[in-house]
Amino acid sequence: EVQLVESGGGLVQAGGSLRLSCAASGFTFDAYAIGWFRQAPGKEREGVSCISNSGASTYYADSVKGRFTISRDNPKNTVFLQMNSLKPEDTAVYYCHAELLYSINYWGKGILVTVSS
């Protein structure tokens, strides 16, 4: 079955960095775009970043532009989110996402990122 598994979260101080990984399986990985979403306590889930199947195109929410970088390693079926200059407002559960054929959406279970001030 399709699986998306996040790793790399944790606790960091403001200004620090983390790299999240999303390991994918169960589908033709290099045929699909992959995205990262996050949900902070009391807030709706929001899109953070996404990357096209080839890696040629990327998207970033305004709140993370210049600080976060998305990338993918297709032979390893993995997408990364490098997060630099972290702020307390980046604290959230981060989810990996894939939209497959017929607009079927798959989500990882999420991983917690906590940024202390």
mmCIF file of N, CA and C in Angstrom:
data_model
loop_
_atom_site.group_PDB
_atom_site.id
_atom_site.type_symbol
_atom_site.label_atom_id
_atom_site.label_comp_id
_atom_site.label_asym_id
_atom_site.label_seq_id
_atom_site.Cartn_x
_atom_site.Cartn_y
_atom_site.Cartn_z
ATOM 1 N N GLU A 1 0.822 -1.165 0.000
ATOM 2 C CA GLU A 1 0.000 0.000 0.000
ATOM 3 C C GLU A 1 0.875 1.241 0.000
ATOM 4 N N VAL A 2 0.250 2.371 -0.304
ATOM 5 C CA VAL A 2 0.959 3.642 -0.280
ATOM 6 C C VAL A 2 1.294 3.993 1.161
ATOM 7 N N GLN A 3 2.544 4.375 1.376
ATOM 8 C CA GLN A 3 2.985 4.799 2.691
ATOM 9 C C GLN A 3 3.863 6.032 2.569
ATOM 10 N N LEU A 4 3.675 6.947 3.494
ATOM 11 C CA LEU A 4 4.516 8.125 3.644
ATOM 12 C C LEU A 4 4.915 8.201 5.110
ATOM 13 N N VAL A 5 6.201 8.215 5.375
ATOM 14 C CA VAL A 5 6.701 8.169 6.742
ATOM 15 C C VAL A 5 7.655 9.324 6.971
ATOM 16 N N GLU A 6 7.279 10.217 7.883
ATOM 17 C CA GLU A 6 8.100 11.375 8.205
ATOM 18 C C GLU A 6 9.111 11.037 9.299
ATOM 19 N N SER A 7 10.232 11.728 9.263
ATOM 20 C CA SER A 7 11.225 11.613 10.317
ATOM 21 C C SER A 7 12.017 12.912 10.378
ATOM 22 N N GLY A 8 12.758 13.091 11.463
ATOM 23 C CA GLY A 8 13.650 14.227 11.585
ATOM 24 C C GLY A 8 13.157 15.380 12.434
ATOM 25 N N GLY A 9 11.973 15.256 13.009
ATOM 26 C CA GLY A 9 11.457 16.314 13.855
ATOM 27 C C GLY A 9 12.130 16.332 15.213
ATOM 28 N N GLY A 10 11.714 17.278 16.037
ATOM 29 C CA GLY A 10 12.272 17.380 17.367
ATOM 30 C C GLY A 10 12.153 18.777 17.922
ATOM 31 N N LEU A 11 12.940 19.040 18.948
ATOM 32 C CA LEU A 11 12.948 20.318 19.651
ATOM 33 C C LEU A 11 14.212 21.082 19.314
ATOM 34 N N VAL A 12 14.041 22.330 18.895
ATOM 35 C CA VAL A 12 15.177 23.205 18.610
ATOM 36 C C VAL A 12 14.895 24.594 19.158
ATOM 37 N N GLN A 13 15.958 25.345 19.376
ATOM 38 C CA GLN A 13 15.815 26.732 19.774
ATOM 39 C C GLN A 13 15.601 27.614 18.553
ATOM 40 N N ALA A 14 14.967 28.754 18.772
ATOM 41 C CA ALA A 14 14.789 29.717 17.690
ATOM 42 C C ALA A 14 16.124 30.031 17.033
ATOM 43 N N GLY A 15 16.102 30.074 15.705
ATOM 44 C CA GLY A 15 17.322 30.295 14.946
ATOM 45 C C GLY A 15 18.020 29.031 14.518
ATOM 46 N N GLY A 16 17.611 27.909 15.051
ATOM 47 C CA GLY A 16 18.217 26.637 14.714
ATOM 48 C C GLY A 16 17.652 26.028 13.451
ATOM 49 N N SER A 17 18.102 24.811 13.159
ATOM 50 C CA SER A 17 17.725 24.123 11.929
ATOM 51 C C SER A 17 17.311 22.689 12.198
ATOM 52 N N LEU A 18 16.451 22.184 11.342
ATOM 53 C CA LEU A 18 16.075 20.783 11.308
ATOM 54 C C LEU A 18 15.898 20.370 9.857
ATOM 55 N N ARG A 19 16.102 19.094 9.578
ATOM 56 C CA ARG A 19 15.792 18.544 8.268
ATOM 57 C C ARG A 19 14.795 17.414 8.425
ATOM 58 N N LEU A 20 13.629 17.596 7.824
ATOM 59 C CA LEU A 20 12.616 16.558 7.811
ATOM 60 C C LEU A 20 12.785 15.682 6.579
ATOM 61 N N SER A 21 12.483 14.408 6.737
ATOM 62 C CA SER A 21 12.503 13.464 5.633
ATOM 63 C C SER A 21 11.143 12.808 5.498
ATOM 64 N N CYS A 22 10.764 12.514 4.279
ATOM 65 C CA CYS A 22 9.544 11.770 3.988
ATOM 66 C C CYS A 22 9.921 10.602 3.097
ATOM 67 N N ALA A 23 9.832 9.409 3.634
ATOM 68 C CA ALA A 23 10.137 8.195 2.892
ATOM 69 C C ALA A 23 8.847 7.623 2.321
ATOM 70 N N ALA A 24 8.808 7.442 1.015
ATOM 71 C CA ALA A 24 7.598 7.014 0.323
ATOM 72 C C ALA A 24 7.751 5.605 -0.226
ATOM 73 N N SER A 25 6.628 4.904 -0.310
ATOM 74 C CA SER A 25 6.609 3.578 -0.908
ATOM 75 C C SER A 25 5.196 3.268 -1.393
ATOM 76 N N GLY A 26 5.088 2.295 -2.282
ATOM 77 C CA GLY A 26 3.788 1.832 -2.733
ATOM 78 C C GLY A 26 3.242 2.520 -3.969
ATOM 79 N N PHE A 27 4.011 3.399 -4.569
ATOM 80 C CA PHE A 27 3.588 4.059 -5.799
ATOM 81 C C PHE A 27 4.804 4.487 -6.590
ATOM 82 N N THR A 28 4.561 4.897 -7.829
ATOM 83 C CA THR A 28 5.651 5.337 -8.696
ATOM 84 C C THR A 28 6.069 6.733 -8.266
ATOM 85 N N PHE A 29 7.042 6.775 -7.391
ATOM 86 C CA PHE A 29 7.382 7.995 -6.680
ATOM 87 C C PHE A 29 7.710 9.149 -7.611
ATOM 88 N N ASP A 30 8.504 8.890 -8.633
ATOM 89 C CA ASP A 30 8.962 9.981 -9.488
ATOM 90 C C ASP A 30 7.916 10.463 -10.484
ATOM 91 N N ALA A 31 6.699 9.947 -10.402
ATOM 92 C CA ALA A 31 5.610 10.407 -11.251
ATOM 93 C C ALA A 31 4.725 11.454 -10.575
ATOM 94 N N TYR A 32 4.989 11.755 -9.303
ATOM 95 C CA TYR A 32 4.072 12.599 -8.547
ATOM 96 C C TYR A 32 4.789 13.682 -7.765
ATOM 97 N N ALA A 33 4.101 14.804 -7.646
ATOM 98 C CA ALA A 33 4.553 15.860 -6.761
ATOM 99 C C ALA A 33 4.352 15.436 -5.308
ATOM 100 N N ILE A 34 5.162 15.973 -4.420
ATOM 101 C CA ILE A 34 5.079 15.709 -2.991
ATOM 102 C C ILE A 34 5.062 17.039 -2.257
ATOM 103 N N GLY A 35 4.256 17.121 -1.205
ATOM 104 C CA GLY A 35 4.166 18.356 -0.448
ATOM 105 C C GLY A 35 4.327 18.149 1.044
ATOM 106 N N TRP A 36 4.626 19.251 1.709
ATOM 107 C CA TRP A 36 4.660 19.302 3.164
ATOM 108 C C TRP A 36 3.577 20.264 3.645
ATOM 109 N N PHE A 37 2.828 19.837 4.627
ATOM 110 C CA PHE A 37 1.845 20.654 5.311
ATOM 111 C C PHE A 37 2.183 20.682 6.790
ATOM 112 N N ARG A 38 1.581 21.625 7.496
ATOM 113 C CA ARG A 38 1.765 21.658 8.937
ATOM 114 C C ARG A 38 0.487 22.126 9.613
ATOM 115 N N GLN A 39 0.345 21.727 10.863
ATOM 116 C CA GLN A 39 -0.803 22.139 11.649
ATOM 117 C C GLN A 39 -0.337 22.475 13.058
ATOM 118 N N ALA A 40 -0.500 23.727 13.416
ATOM 119 C CA ALA A 40 -0.168 24.195 14.751
ATOM 120 C C ALA A 40 -1.379 24.039 15.658
ATOM 121 N N PRO A 41 -1.162 23.985 16.967
ATOM 122 C CA PRO A 41 -2.290 23.854 17.888
ATOM 123 C C PRO A 41 -3.324 24.961 17.686
ATOM 124 N N GLY A 42 -4.580 24.572 17.541
ATOM 125 C CA GLY A 42 -5.652 25.532 17.384
ATOM 126 C C GLY A 42 -5.771 26.163 16.012
ATOM 127 N N LYS A 43 -4.979 25.719 15.060
ATOM 128 C CA LYS A 43 -5.009 26.291 13.718
ATOM 129 C C LYS A 43 -5.309 25.226 12.672
ATOM 130 N N GLU A 44 -5.733 25.682 11.500
ATOM 131 C CA GLU A 44 -5.986 24.775 10.392
ATOM 132 C C GLU A 44 -4.674 24.315 9.764
ATOM 133 N N ARG A 45 -4.742 23.162 9.123
ATOM 134 C CA ARG A 45 -3.590 22.678 8.389
ATOM 135 C C ARG A 45 -3.299 23.598 7.207
ATOM 136 N N GLU A 46 -2.031 23.916 7.012
ATOM 137 C CA GLU A 46 -1.643 24.805 5.936
ATOM 138 C C GLU A 46 -0.527 24.198 5.101
ATOM 139 N N GLY A 47 -0.520 24.545 3.824
ATOM 140 C CA GLY A 47 0.549 24.112 2.948
ATOM 141 C C GLY A 47 1.824 24.872 3.241
ATOM 142 N N VAL A 48 2.930 24.165 3.283
ATOM 143 C CA VAL A 48 4.235 24.750 3.558
ATOM 144 C C VAL A 48 5.090 24.805 2.305
ATOM 145 N N SER A 49 5.188 23.680 1.623
ATOM 146 C CA SER A 49 6.056 23.583 0.461
ATOM 147 C C SER A 49 5.664 22.373 -0.365
ATOM 148 N N CYS A 50 5.941 22.418 -1.652
ATOM 149 C CA CYS A 50 5.761 21.239 -2.481
ATOM 150 C C CYS A 50 6.779 21.248 -3.608
ATOM 151 N N ILE A 51 6.973 20.079 -4.191
ATOM 152 C CA ILE A 51 7.975 19.908 -5.231
ATOM 153 C C ILE A 51 7.408 19.012 -6.323
ATOM 154 N N SER A 52 7.664 19.360 -7.563
ATOM 155 C CA SER A 52 7.163 18.594 -8.689
ATOM 156 C C SER A 52 7.855 17.241 -8.776
ATOM 157 N N ASN A 53 7.327 16.394 -9.641
ATOM 158 C CA ASN A 53 7.844 15.028 -9.728
ATOM 159 C C ASN A 53 9.329 14.966 -10.065
ATOM 160 N N SER A 54 9.773 15.851 -10.920
ATOM 161 C CA SER A 54 11.177 15.861 -11.324
ATOM 162 C C SER A 54 12.053 16.690 -10.395
ATOM 163 N N GLY A 55 11.424 17.524 -9.579
ATOM 164 C CA GLY A 55 12.161 18.456 -8.751
ATOM 165 C C GLY A 55 12.420 19.787 -9.417
ATOM 166 N N ALA A 56 11.927 19.971 -10.628
ATOM 167 C CA ALA A 56 12.201 21.192 -11.371
ATOM 168 C C ALA A 56 11.423 22.391 -10.842
ATOM 169 N N SER A 57 10.261 22.150 -10.248
ATOM 170 C CA SER A 57 9.422 23.231 -9.758
ATOM 171 C C SER A 57 9.173 23.065 -8.275
ATOM 172 N N THR A 58 9.196 24.181 -7.556
ATOM 173 C CA THR A 58 8.940 24.159 -6.121
ATOM 174 C C THR A 58 7.998 25.288 -5.738
ATOM 175 N N TYR A 59 7.354 25.119 -4.605
ATOM 176 C CA TYR A 59 6.462 26.121 -4.041
ATOM 177 C C TYR A 59 6.774 26.265 -2.564
ATOM 178 N N TYR A 60 6.695 27.520 -2.091
ATOM 179 C CA TYR A 60 6.863 27.795 -0.677
ATOM 180 C C TYR A 60 5.811 28.786 -0.218
ATOM 181 N N ALA A 61 5.256 28.533 0.944
ATOM 182 C CA ALA A 61 4.397 29.525 1.565
ATOM 183 C C ALA A 61 5.218 30.768 1.892
ATOM 184 N N ASP A 62 4.568 31.918 1.850
ATOM 185 C CA ASP A 62 5.277 33.167 2.124
ATOM 186 C C ASP A 62 5.972 33.150 3.486
ATOM 187 N N SER A 63 5.377 32.488 4.436
ATOM 188 C CA SER A 63 5.907 32.481 5.787
ATOM 189 C C SER A 63 7.244 31.748 5.919
ATOM 190 N N VAL A 64 7.584 30.917 4.938
ATOM 191 C CA VAL A 64 8.817 30.139 5.036
ATOM 192 C C VAL A 64 9.807 30.432 3.919
ATOM 193 N N LYS A 65 9.450 31.274 2.973
ATOM 194 C CA LYS A 65 10.352 31.589 1.873
ATOM 195 C C LYS A 65 11.673 32.155 2.387
ATOM 196 N N GLY A 66 12.742 31.657 1.821
ATOM 197 C CA GLY A 66 14.062 32.090 2.228
ATOM 198 C C GLY A 66 14.626 31.339 3.410
ATOM 199 N N ARG A 67 13.800 30.562 4.093
ATOM 200 C CA ARG A 67 14.244 29.812 5.262
ATOM 201 C C ARG A 67 14.186 28.296 5.051
ATOM 202 N N PHE A 68 13.185 27.843 4.307
ATOM 203 C CA PHE A 68 12.992 26.413 4.076
ATOM 204 C C PHE A 68 13.371 26.064 2.642
ATOM 205 N N THR A 69 13.865 24.853 2.442
ATOM 206 C CA THR A 69 14.191 24.350 1.122
ATOM 207 C C THR A 69 13.675 22.926 0.982
ATOM 208 N N ILE A 70 12.888 22.683 -0.058
ATOM 209 C CA ILE A 70 12.397 21.345 -0.334
ATOM 210 C C ILE A 70 13.244 20.720 -1.438
ATOM 211 N N SER A 71 13.477 19.425 -1.326
ATOM 212 C CA SER A 71 14.241 18.707 -2.335
ATOM 213 C C SER A 71 13.775 17.258 -2.356
ATOM 214 N N ARG A 72 14.194 16.529 -3.380
ATOM 215 C CA ARG A 72 13.829 15.122 -3.438
ATOM 216 C C ARG A 72 14.953 14.307 -4.050
ATOM 217 N N ASP A 73 15.029 13.068 -3.622
ATOM 218 C CA ASP A 73 15.982 12.100 -4.130
ATOM 219 C C ASP A 73 15.153 10.947 -4.678
ATOM 220 N N ASN A 74 14.828 11.013 -5.952
ATOM 221 C CA ASN A 74 13.902 10.039 -6.518
ATOM 222 C C ASN A 74 14.405 8.593 -6.450
ATOM 223 N N PRO A 75 15.689 8.331 -6.711
ATOM 224 C CA PRO A 75 16.136 6.940 -6.578
ATOM 225 C C PRO A 75 15.945 6.367 -5.180
ATOM 226 N N LYS A 76 15.912 7.232 -4.166
ATOM 227 C CA LYS A 76 15.705 6.786 -2.792
ATOM 228 C C LYS A 76 14.273 6.981 -2.315
ATOM 229 N N ASN A 77 13.392 7.432 -3.196
ATOM 230 C CA ASN A 77 11.980 7.644 -2.858
ATOM 231 C C ASN A 77 11.818 8.498 -1.604
ATOM 232 N N THR A 78 12.558 9.592 -1.553
ATOM 233 C CA THR A 78 12.565 10.423 -0.359
ATOM 234 C C THR A 78 12.477 11.895 -0.728
ATOM 235 N N VAL A 79 11.688 12.639 0.051
ATOM 236 C CA VAL A 79 11.599 14.091 -0.044
ATOM 237 C C VAL A 79 12.097 14.681 1.263
ATOM 238 N N PHE A 80 12.798 15.797 1.159
ATOM 239 C CA PHE A 80 13.359 16.459 2.328
ATOM 240 C C PHE A 80 12.789 17.868 2.465
ATOM 241 N N LEU A 81 12.753 18.340 3.687
ATOM 242 C CA LEU A 81 12.454 19.734 3.958
ATOM 243 C C LEU A 81 13.507 20.258 4.921
ATOM 244 N N GLN A 82 14.433 21.036 4.391
ATOM 245 C CA GLN A 82 15.452 21.668 5.212
ATOM 246 C C GLN A 82 14.880 22.950 5.781
ATOM 247 N N MET A 83 14.866 23.058 7.095
ATOM 248 C CA MET A 83 14.265 24.193 7.777
ATOM 249 C C MET A 83 15.352 24.927 8.547
ATOM 250 N N ASN A 84 15.641 26.140 8.123
ATOM 251 C CA ASN A 84 16.649 26.971 8.761
ATOM 252 C C ASN A 84 16.000 28.193 9.398
ATOM 253 N N SER A 85 16.750 28.846 10.259
ATOM 254 C CA SER A 85 16.275 30.060 10.929
ATOM 255 C C SER A 85 14.885 29.866 11.508
ATOM 256 N N LEU A 86 14.714 28.786 12.224
ATOM 257 C CA LEU A 86 13.395 28.434 12.742
ATOM 258 C C LEU A 86 12.901 29.443 13.759
ATOM 259 N N LYS A 87 11.600 29.649 13.737
ATOM 260 C CA LYS A 87 10.922 30.576 14.623
ATOM 261 C C LYS A 87 9.914 29.827 15.475
ATOM 262 N N PRO A 88 9.561 30.365 16.639
ATOM 263 C CA PRO A 88 8.540 29.699 17.455
ATOM 264 C C PRO A 88 7.243 29.445 16.701
ATOM 265 N N GLU A 89 6.877 30.319 15.792
ATOM 266 C CA GLU A 89 5.648 30.129 15.035
ATOM 267 C C GLU A 89 5.723 28.986 14.024
ATOM 268 N N ASP A 90 6.899 28.405 13.836
ATOM 269 C CA ASP A 90 7.028 27.207 13.012
ATOM 270 C C ASP A 90 6.634 25.946 13.771
ATOM 271 N N THR A 91 6.415 26.058 15.060
ATOM 272 C CA THR A 91 6.021 24.907 15.861
ATOM 273 C C THR A 91 4.713 24.325 15.337
ATOM 274 N N ALA A 92 4.728 23.047 15.011
ATOM 275 C CA ALA A 92 3.560 22.400 14.424
ATOM 276 C C ALA A 92 3.863 20.922 14.224
ATOM 277 N N VAL A 93 2.825 20.177 13.912
ATOM 278 C CA VAL A 93 2.994 18.838 13.383
ATOM 279 C C VAL A 93 3.106 18.961 11.872
ATOM 280 N N TYR A 94 4.147 18.396 11.321
ATOM 281 C CA TYR A 94 4.409 18.475 9.891
ATOM 282 C C TYR A 94 4.032 17.158 9.225
ATOM 283 N N TYR A 95 3.321 17.267 8.101
ATOM 284 C CA TYR A 95 2.813 16.115 7.378
ATOM 285 C C TYR A 95 3.343 16.080 5.957
ATOM 286 N N CYS A 96 3.734 14.917 5.521
ATOM 287 C CA CYS A 96 4.070 14.674 4.125
ATOM 288 C C CYS A 96 2.802 14.272 3.381
ATOM 289 N N HIS A 97 2.690 14.723 2.124
ATOM 290 C CA HIS A 97 1.464 14.518 1.363
ATOM 291 C C HIS A 97 1.767 14.178 -0.089
ATOM 292 N N ALA A 98 0.955 13.279 -0.647
ATOM 293 C CA ALA A 98 1.017 12.967 -2.069
ATOM 294 C C ALA A 98 -0.396 12.877 -2.626
ATOM 295 N N GLU A 99 -0.605 13.451 -3.789
ATOM 296 C CA GLU A 99 -1.880 13.320 -4.506
ATOM 297 C C GLU A 99 -1.638 12.440 -5.710
ATOM 298 N N LEU A 100 -2.281 11.293 -5.725
ATOM 299 C CA LEU A 100 -2.076 10.314 -6.773
ATOM 300 C C LEU A 100 -3.202 10.352 -7.797
ATOM 301 N N LEU A 101 -3.292 9.336 -8.630
ATOM 302 C CA LEU A 101 -4.304 9.294 -9.677
ATOM 303 C C LEU A 101 -5.702 9.467 -9.112
ATOM 304 N N TYR A 102 -6.540 10.135 -9.886
ATOM 305 C CA TYR A 102 -7.939 10.387 -9.528
ATOM 306 C C TYR A 102 -8.050 11.226 -8.263
ATOM 307 N N SER A 103 -7.050 12.037 -8.022
ATOM 308 C CA SER A 103 -7.038 12.957 -6.882
ATOM 309 C C SER A 103 -7.159 12.238 -5.547
ATOM 310 N N ILE A 104 -6.590 11.061 -5.453
ATOM 311 C CA ILE A 104 -6.551 10.328 -4.196
ATOM 312 C C ILE A 104 -5.381 10.850 -3.369
ATOM 313 N N ASN A 105 -5.682 11.323 -2.180
ATOM 314 C CA ASN A 105 -4.686 11.950 -1.328
ATOM 315 C C ASN A 105 -4.189 10.997 -0.250
ATOM 316 N N TYR A 106 -2.864 10.994 -0.058
ATOM 317 C CA TYR A 106 -2.239 10.197 0.981
ATOM 318 C C TYR A 106 -1.438 11.096 1.897
ATOM 319 N N TRP A 107 -1.480 10.764 3.179
ATOM 320 C CA TRP A 107 -0.814 11.551 4.203
ATOM 321 C C TRP A 107 0.036 10.669 5.096
ATOM 322 N N GLY A 108 1.168 11.200 5.511
ATOM 323 C CA GLY A 108 1.896 10.572 6.587
ATOM 324 C C GLY A 108 1.196 10.811 7.910
ATOM 325 N N LYS A 109 1.692 10.180 8.945
ATOM 326 C CA LYS A 109 1.095 10.340 10.272
ATOM 327 C C LYS A 109 1.459 11.654 10.941
ATOM 328 N N GLY A 110 2.473 12.313 10.446
ATOM 329 C CA GLY A 110 2.892 13.592 10.980
ATOM 330 C C GLY A 110 4.048 13.454 11.954
ATOM 331 N N ILE A 111 4.823 14.521 12.074
ATOM 332 C CA ILE A 111 5.939 14.547 13.009
ATOM 333 C C ILE A 111 6.019 15.934 13.632
ATOM 334 N N LEU A 112 6.298 15.976 14.924
ATOM 335 C CA LEU A 112 6.258 17.225 15.678
ATOM 336 C C LEU A 112 7.572 17.979 15.581
ATOM 337 N N VAL A 113 7.448 19.257 15.274
ATOM 338 C CA VAL A 113 8.566 20.194 15.332
ATOM 339 C C VAL A 113 8.220 21.247 16.373
ATOM 340 N N THR A 114 9.081 21.395 17.365
ATOM 341 C CA THR A 114 8.876 22.388 18.408
ATOM 342 C C THR A 114 10.058 23.346 18.428
ATOM 343 N N VAL A 115 9.769 24.627 18.311
ATOM 344 C CA VAL A 115 10.800 25.661 18.310
ATOM 345 C C VAL A 115 10.607 26.517 19.545
ATOM 346 N N SER A 116 11.583 26.521 20.407
ATOM 347 C CA SER A 116 11.502 27.276 21.645
ATOM 348 C C SER A 116 12.104 28.659 21.469
ATOM 349 N N SER A 117 11.638 29.598 22.270
ATOM 350 C CA SER A 117 12.145 30.967 22.224
ATOM 351 C C SER A 117 13.161 31.232 23.311
#
